[in-house]
XYZ file of C-alpha atoms in Angstrom:
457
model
C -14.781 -47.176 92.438
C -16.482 -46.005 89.294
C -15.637 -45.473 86.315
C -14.638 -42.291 84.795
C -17.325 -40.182 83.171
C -17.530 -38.023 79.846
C -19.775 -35.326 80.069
C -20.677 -33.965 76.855
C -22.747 -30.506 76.585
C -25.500 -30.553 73.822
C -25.776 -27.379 73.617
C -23.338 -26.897 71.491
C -24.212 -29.969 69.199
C -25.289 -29.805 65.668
C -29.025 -29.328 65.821
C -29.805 -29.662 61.810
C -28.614 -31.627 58.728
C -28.149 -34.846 57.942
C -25.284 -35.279 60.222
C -27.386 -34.166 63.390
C -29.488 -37.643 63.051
C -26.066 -39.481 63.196
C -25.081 -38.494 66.010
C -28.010 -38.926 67.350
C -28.286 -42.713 66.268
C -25.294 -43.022 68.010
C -26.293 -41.502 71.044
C -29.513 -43.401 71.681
C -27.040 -46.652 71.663
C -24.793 -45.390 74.445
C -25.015 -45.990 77.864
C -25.582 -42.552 79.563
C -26.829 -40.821 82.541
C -28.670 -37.522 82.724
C -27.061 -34.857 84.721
C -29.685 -32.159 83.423
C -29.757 -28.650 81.695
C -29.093 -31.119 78.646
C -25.923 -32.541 79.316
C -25.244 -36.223 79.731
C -22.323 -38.422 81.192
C -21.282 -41.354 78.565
C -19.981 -44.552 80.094
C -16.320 -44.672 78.693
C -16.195 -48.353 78.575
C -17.625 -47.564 75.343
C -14.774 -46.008 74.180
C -14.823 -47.139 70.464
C -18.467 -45.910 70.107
C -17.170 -42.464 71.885
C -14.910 -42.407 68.869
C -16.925 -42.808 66.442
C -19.300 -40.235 67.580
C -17.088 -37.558 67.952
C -15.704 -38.477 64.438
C -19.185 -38.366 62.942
C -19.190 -34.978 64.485
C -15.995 -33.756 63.250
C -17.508 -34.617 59.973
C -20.455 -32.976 60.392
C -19.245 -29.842 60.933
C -16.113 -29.863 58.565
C -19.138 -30.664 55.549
C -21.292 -27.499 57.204
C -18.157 -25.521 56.929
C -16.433 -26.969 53.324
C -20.180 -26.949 51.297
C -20.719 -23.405 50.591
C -16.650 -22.928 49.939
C -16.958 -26.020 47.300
C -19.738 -24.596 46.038
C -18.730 -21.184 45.558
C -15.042 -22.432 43.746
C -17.510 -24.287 41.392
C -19.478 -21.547 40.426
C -16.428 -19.420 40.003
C -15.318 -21.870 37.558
C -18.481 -22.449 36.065
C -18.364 -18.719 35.277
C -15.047 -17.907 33.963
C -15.352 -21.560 31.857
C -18.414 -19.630 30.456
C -16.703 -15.898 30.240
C -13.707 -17.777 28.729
C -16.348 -19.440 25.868
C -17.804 -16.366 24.939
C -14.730 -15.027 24.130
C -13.315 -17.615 21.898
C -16.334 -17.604 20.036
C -15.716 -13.670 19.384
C -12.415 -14.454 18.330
C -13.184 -16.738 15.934
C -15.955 -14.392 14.728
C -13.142 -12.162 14.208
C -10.744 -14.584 12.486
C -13.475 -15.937 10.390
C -14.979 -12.375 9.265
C -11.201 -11.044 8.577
C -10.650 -14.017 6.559
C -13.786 -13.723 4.153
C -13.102 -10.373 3.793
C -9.581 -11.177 2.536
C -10.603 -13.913 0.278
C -12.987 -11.172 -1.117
C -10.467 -9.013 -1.292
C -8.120 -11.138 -3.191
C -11.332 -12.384 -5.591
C -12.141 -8.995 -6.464
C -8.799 -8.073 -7.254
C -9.126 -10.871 -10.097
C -11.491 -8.618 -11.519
C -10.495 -7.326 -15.048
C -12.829 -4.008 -14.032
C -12.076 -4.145 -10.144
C -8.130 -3.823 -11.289
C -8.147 -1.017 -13.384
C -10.309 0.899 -10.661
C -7.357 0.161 -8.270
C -4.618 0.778 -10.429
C -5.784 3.941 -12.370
C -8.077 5.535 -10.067
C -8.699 7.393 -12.929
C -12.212 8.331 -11.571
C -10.329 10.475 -9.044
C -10.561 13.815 -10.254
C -8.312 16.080 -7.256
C -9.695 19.026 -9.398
C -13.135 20.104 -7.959
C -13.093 23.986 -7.966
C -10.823 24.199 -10.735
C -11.535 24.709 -14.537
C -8.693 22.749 -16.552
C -9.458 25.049 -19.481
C -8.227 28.101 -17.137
C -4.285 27.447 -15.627
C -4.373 30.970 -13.960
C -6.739 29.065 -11.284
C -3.931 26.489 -10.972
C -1.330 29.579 -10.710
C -0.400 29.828 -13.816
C 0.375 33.767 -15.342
C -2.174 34.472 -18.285
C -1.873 32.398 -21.437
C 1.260 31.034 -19.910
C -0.410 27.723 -20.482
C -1.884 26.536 -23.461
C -4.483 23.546 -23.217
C -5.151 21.668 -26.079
C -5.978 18.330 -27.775
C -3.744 15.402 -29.178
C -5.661 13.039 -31.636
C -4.926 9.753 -31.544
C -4.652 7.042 -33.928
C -7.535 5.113 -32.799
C -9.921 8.185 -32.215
C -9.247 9.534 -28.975
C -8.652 12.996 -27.613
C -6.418 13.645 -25.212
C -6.535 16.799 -23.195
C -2.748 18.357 -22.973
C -1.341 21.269 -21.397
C 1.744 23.061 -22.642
C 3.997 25.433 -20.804
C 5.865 28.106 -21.480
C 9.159 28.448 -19.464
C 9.550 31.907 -17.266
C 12.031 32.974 -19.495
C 9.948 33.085 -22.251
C 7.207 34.369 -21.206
C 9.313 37.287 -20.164
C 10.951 38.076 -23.286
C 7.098 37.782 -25.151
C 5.036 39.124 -21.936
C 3.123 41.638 -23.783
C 2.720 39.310 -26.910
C 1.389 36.500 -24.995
C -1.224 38.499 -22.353
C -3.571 39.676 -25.919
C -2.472 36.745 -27.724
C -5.103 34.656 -29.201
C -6.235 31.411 -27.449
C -6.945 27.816 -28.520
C -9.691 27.525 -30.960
C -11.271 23.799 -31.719
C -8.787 22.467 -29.407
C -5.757 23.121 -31.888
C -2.537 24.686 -30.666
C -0.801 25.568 -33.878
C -2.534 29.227 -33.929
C -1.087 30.312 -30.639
C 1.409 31.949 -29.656
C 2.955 29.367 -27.274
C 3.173 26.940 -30.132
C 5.408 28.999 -32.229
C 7.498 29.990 -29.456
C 8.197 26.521 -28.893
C 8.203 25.087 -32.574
C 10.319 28.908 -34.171
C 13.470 28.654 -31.461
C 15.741 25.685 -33.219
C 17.086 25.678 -29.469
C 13.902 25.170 -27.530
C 13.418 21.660 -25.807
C 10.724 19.819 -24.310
C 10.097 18.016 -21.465
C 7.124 15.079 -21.943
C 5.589 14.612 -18.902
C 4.152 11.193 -17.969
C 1.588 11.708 -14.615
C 0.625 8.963 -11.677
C -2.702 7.294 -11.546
C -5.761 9.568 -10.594
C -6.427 13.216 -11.041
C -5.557 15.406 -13.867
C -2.659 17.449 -15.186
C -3.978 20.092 -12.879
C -3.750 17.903 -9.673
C -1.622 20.679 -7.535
C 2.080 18.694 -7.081
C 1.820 18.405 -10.630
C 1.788 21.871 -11.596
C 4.670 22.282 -9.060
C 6.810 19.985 -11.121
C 5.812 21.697 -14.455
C 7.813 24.920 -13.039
C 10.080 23.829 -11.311
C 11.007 21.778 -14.982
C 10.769 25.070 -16.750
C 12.714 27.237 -14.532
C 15.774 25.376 -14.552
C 16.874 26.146 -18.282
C 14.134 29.181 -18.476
C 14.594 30.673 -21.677
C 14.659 27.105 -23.360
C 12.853 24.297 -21.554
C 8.983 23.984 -22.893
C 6.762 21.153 -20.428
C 4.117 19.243 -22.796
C 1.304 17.032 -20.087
C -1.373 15.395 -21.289
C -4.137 13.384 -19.592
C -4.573 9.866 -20.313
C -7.808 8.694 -22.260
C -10.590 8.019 -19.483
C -8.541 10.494 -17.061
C -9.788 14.059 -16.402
C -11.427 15.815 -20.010
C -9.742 13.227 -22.318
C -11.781 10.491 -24.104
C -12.113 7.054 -23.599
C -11.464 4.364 -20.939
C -7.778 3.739 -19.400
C -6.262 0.253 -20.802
C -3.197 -0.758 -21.097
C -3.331 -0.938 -24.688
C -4.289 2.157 -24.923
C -2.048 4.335 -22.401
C 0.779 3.179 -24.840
C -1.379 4.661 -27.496
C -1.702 7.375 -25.990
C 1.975 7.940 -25.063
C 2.865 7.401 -28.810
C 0.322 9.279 -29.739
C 1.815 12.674 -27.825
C 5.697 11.674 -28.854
C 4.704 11.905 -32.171
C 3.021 15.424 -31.925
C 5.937 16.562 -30.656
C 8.228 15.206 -33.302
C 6.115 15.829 -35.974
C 3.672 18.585 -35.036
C 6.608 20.781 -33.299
C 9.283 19.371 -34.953
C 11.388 18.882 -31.802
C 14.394 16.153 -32.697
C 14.409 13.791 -30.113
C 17.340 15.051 -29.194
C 15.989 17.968 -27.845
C 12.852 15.666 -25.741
C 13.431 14.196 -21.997
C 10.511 11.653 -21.045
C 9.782 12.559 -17.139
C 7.380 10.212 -15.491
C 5.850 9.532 -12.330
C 4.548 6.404 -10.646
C 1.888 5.032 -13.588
C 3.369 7.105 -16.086
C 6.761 5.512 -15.872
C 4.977 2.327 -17.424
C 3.456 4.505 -20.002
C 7.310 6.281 -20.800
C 9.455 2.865 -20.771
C 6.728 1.234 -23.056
C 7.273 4.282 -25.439
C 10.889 4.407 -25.188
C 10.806 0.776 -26.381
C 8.352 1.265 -29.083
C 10.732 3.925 -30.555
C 14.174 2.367 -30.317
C 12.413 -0.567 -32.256
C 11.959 1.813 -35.114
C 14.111 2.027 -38.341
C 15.581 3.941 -37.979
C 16.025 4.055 -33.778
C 14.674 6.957 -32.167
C 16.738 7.879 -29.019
C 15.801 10.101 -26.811
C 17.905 12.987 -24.871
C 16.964 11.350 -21.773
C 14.559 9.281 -19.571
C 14.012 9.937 -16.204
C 11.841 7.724 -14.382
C 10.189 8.634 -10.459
C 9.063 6.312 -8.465
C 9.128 3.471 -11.157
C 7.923 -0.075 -10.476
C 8.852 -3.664 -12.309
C 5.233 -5.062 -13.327
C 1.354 -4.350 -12.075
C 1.703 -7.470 -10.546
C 4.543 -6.651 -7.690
C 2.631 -3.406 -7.327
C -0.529 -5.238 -6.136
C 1.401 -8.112 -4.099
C 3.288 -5.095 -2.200
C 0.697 -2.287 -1.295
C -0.491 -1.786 2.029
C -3.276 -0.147 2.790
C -2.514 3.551 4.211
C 0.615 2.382 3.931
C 0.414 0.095 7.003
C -1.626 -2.813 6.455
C -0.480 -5.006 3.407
C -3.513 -6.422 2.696
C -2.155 -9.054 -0.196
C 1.337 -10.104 1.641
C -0.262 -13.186 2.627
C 0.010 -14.076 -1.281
C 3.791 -13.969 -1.153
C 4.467 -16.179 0.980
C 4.067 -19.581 -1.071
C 5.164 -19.195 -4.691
C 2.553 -20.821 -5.998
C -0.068 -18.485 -4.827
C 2.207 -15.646 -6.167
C 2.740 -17.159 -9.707
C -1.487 -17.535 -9.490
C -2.646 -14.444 -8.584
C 0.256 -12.149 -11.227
C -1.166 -15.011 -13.781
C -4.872 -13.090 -13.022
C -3.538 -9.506 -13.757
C -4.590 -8.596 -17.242
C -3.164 -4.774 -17.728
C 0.815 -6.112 -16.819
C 2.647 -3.353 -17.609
C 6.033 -5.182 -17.851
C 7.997 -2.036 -17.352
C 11.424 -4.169 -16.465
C 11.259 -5.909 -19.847
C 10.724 -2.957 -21.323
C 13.927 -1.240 -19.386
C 15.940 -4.424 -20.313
C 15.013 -4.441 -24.004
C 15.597 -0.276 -24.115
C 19.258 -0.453 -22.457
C 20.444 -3.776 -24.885
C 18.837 -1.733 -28.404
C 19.899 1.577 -27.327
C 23.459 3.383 -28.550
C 23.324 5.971 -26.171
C 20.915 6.479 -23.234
C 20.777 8.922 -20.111
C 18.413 6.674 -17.811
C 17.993 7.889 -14.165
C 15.651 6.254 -11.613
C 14.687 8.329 -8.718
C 12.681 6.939 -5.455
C 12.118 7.905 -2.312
C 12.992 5.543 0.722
C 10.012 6.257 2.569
C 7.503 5.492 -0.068
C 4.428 3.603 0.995
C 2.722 2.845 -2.037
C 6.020 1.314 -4.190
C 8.548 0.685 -1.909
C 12.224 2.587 -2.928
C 13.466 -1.321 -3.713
C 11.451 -1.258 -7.229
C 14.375 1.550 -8.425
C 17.055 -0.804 -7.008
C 16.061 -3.190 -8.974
C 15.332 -1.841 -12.096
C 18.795 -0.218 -12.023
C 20.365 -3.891 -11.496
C 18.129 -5.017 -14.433
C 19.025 -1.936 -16.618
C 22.834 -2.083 -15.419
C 23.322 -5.976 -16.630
C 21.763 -5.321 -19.780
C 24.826 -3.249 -20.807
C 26.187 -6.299 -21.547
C 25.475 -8.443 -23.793
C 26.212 -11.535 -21.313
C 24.517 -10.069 -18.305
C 25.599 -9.427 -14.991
C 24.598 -10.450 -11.396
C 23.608 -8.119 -9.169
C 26.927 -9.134 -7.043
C 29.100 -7.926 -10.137
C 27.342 -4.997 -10.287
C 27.360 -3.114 -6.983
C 30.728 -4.003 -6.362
C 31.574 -1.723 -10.067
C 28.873 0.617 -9.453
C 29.935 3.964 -7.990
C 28.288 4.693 -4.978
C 27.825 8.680 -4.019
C 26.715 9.259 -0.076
C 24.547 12.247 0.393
C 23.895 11.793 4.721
C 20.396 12.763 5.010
C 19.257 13.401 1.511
C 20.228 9.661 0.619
C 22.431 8.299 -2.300
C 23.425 7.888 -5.711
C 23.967 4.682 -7.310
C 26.052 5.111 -10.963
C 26.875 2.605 -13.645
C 28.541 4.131 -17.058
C 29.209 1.800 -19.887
C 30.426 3.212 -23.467
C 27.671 5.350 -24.335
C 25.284 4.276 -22.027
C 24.907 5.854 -18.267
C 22.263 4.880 -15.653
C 21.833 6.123 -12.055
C 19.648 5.951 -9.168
C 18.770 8.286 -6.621
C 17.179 7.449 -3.899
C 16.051 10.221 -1.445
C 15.309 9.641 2.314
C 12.306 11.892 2.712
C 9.560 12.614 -0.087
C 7.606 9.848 -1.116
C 3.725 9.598 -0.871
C 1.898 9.966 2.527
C -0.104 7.474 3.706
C -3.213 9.965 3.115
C -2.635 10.315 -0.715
C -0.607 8.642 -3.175
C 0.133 11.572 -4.995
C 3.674 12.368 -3.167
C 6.624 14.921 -3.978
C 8.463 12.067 -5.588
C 5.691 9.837 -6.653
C 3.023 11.280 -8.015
């Protein structure tokens, strides 16, 4: 009896690769028979060599089938591996452009020159279209306003405006409209001037502006009436420009702002002969520093000159804390990186040269003074100098009605508090003679377009 038989069909074998010549090595050593139309019976005796063909086939096919499938996973990974590269090197581009720019940033910002661009912007005019030496194109009523110049002691003009209240102007309408008008940039000939410097009751309001523009710039002319409407019969507005800013001389210092703020206290004390009784300082922003340096310089005089009130908007501590905390647009804060190791704080306020300590100032005015009205008002949403400034300049002005000090702690929990729901609150701290509040106003403070806001400004 024979054996049994395997018949294999080749024509469904592998006819190309490498593994078609193994299996064909195999074949040539295996006892077989032809049966013809290309089959062949295998003798299954050899049943080990059987196994290994058919395992060498197995092979062969499962590498036909696995190549391309292996080869196409490696390319895919090959490709995002390279995708993936590009992008981290785009990244840190990115991180490495962003980061020179800051360091620039933060170099230039060392800058003696580069500083007082930033924190003056005094090359801003917010006037085009306007001529200064013409109010009515601000909105003013015919010789309503009369601009002028203040010397000052180091040679300086300073362009001013002053304004005559509504009530005034009524009661001298006819006077005023053919009155004569400022010749060689002295005031004393006009009318306005002897309105203001004739009434033994009239008072004046000293107003201090923010960085940039001119006393034109259009919020500001807002405040001046809405000042000299609310005692209208009584309440004169004096604004001047600071030297380098709008028509006035010079270049904006430090130094010289203080001048400059002197310079204009002094006219009216001695040019109108207005008792200081009768003079509020109102400032804004950049002008507060300008106000709290001049209240200082005059309560250090002999004898003390005390004004009937100082009211400062939108106030900040030092230059320093104003560079450390503004954001750009009011969103980005481009040197908060600065603050977060002290070190890198102490060095960079070390690099400011115009400081304008405003809190020493505030300190050293509240412990000299025998009677003061101080008020800080700030609006919450402020982007340029965040509401917190007021908060604590009233802390620092509060403990410095005593001669010991007080902590912040001690303080708000004497301090009357006032709610107002959506237009904010009132913070109040009354001591002898001395009373200082702050107001702090939910809506109002500069957009993130301008920094010239209805508080700040």
């Amino acid at each position: 009896m024979e054996e049994p038989l395997l018949e294999v069909d080749h024509a469904h074998d592998p006819q190309e690769g490498e593994g078609n010549k193994e299996v064909e090595e195999v074949d040539e050593e295996r006892p077989r028979r032809n049966l013809g139309e290309g089959s062949y019976l295998f003798d299954q005796r050899d049943a080990g060599a059987g196994r290994k063909w058919l395992g060498t086939c197995m092979k062969t096919e499962l590498v036909a089938i696995l190549k391309p499938v292996r080869t196409y996973e490696l390319a895919g990974l090959d490709s995002f591996q390279m995708e993936a590269g590009v992008v981290i090197k785009k990244i840190v581009w990115v991180l490495v452009a962003a980061g020179s720019f800051w360091v620039a940033a933060v170099w230039l910002c060392t800058l003696t020159w580069v500083q007082r661009q930033l924190f003056y912007a005094h090359r801003i005019p917010i006037w085009l279209g306007q001529d200064l030496d013409k109010p009515e194109t601000f909105g003013f009523l015919k010789n309503q306003v009369a601009p002028f110049y203040i010397q000052t002691p180091d040679g300086q003009k300073l362009y001013a405006w002053l304004v005559v209240p509504l009530g005034v102007y009524a009661k001298n309408e006819s006077s005023l409209l053919k009155g004569t008008t400022v010749k060689d940039g002295r005031i004393e000939s006009t009318l306005a001037f002897r309105l203001l410097a004739d009434d033994p009751g009239a008072r004046i309001v000293i107003y201090f502006h923010g960085n940039a523009g001119t006393v034109g710039q259009t919020r500001r002319t807002e405040a001046y009436r809405m000042v000299s409407s609310g005692a209208s019969d009584k309440t004169f507005v004096l604004c001047f420009d600071y030297r380098g800013f709008g028509k006035s001389t010079g270049v904006p210092t430090e130094k010289g702002l203080v001048i400059d703020a002197i310079a204009t206290i002094e006219w009216a004390l001695n040019a109108a002969k207005i008792p200081p009784s009768r003079i509020v300082l109102l400032a804004q922003s950049l002008g507060t520093g300008l106000a709290s340096a001049a209240a200082y310089h005059f309560i250090n005089q002999n004898p003390k000159i005390e004004f009937a009130g100082l009211l400062l908007c939108a106030a900040f501590s030092d230059a320093a804390t104003v560079f450390l905390s503004y954001s750009v647009g009011g969103t980005v804060p481009l040197l908060a990186p600065l603050r977060l190791s002290k070190f890198s704080e102490v060095w960079f306020s070390r690099q400011i040269h115009d400081t304008w300590k405003t809190a020493d100032h505030i300190a050293a005015l509240v412990r000299r003074s025998t009677k003061l009205r101080l008020i800080f008002l700030h609006a919450k949403n402020d982007h340029i100098i965040p509401w917190k400034q007021a908060d604590r300049l009233f802390h620092i002005a509060a403990g410095a009605t005593v001669r010991e000090g007080l902590t912040e702690n001690e303080i708000d929990e004497k301090k009357t508090t006032t709610e107002r729901g959506d237009g904010g609150w009132i913070h109040e701290w009354e001591l002898e003679h001395k009373s200082i509040s702050e107001i702090v106003v939910l809506h109002g403070g500069k957009s993130k377009k301008s920094d010239q806001g209805r508080v700040s400004g």
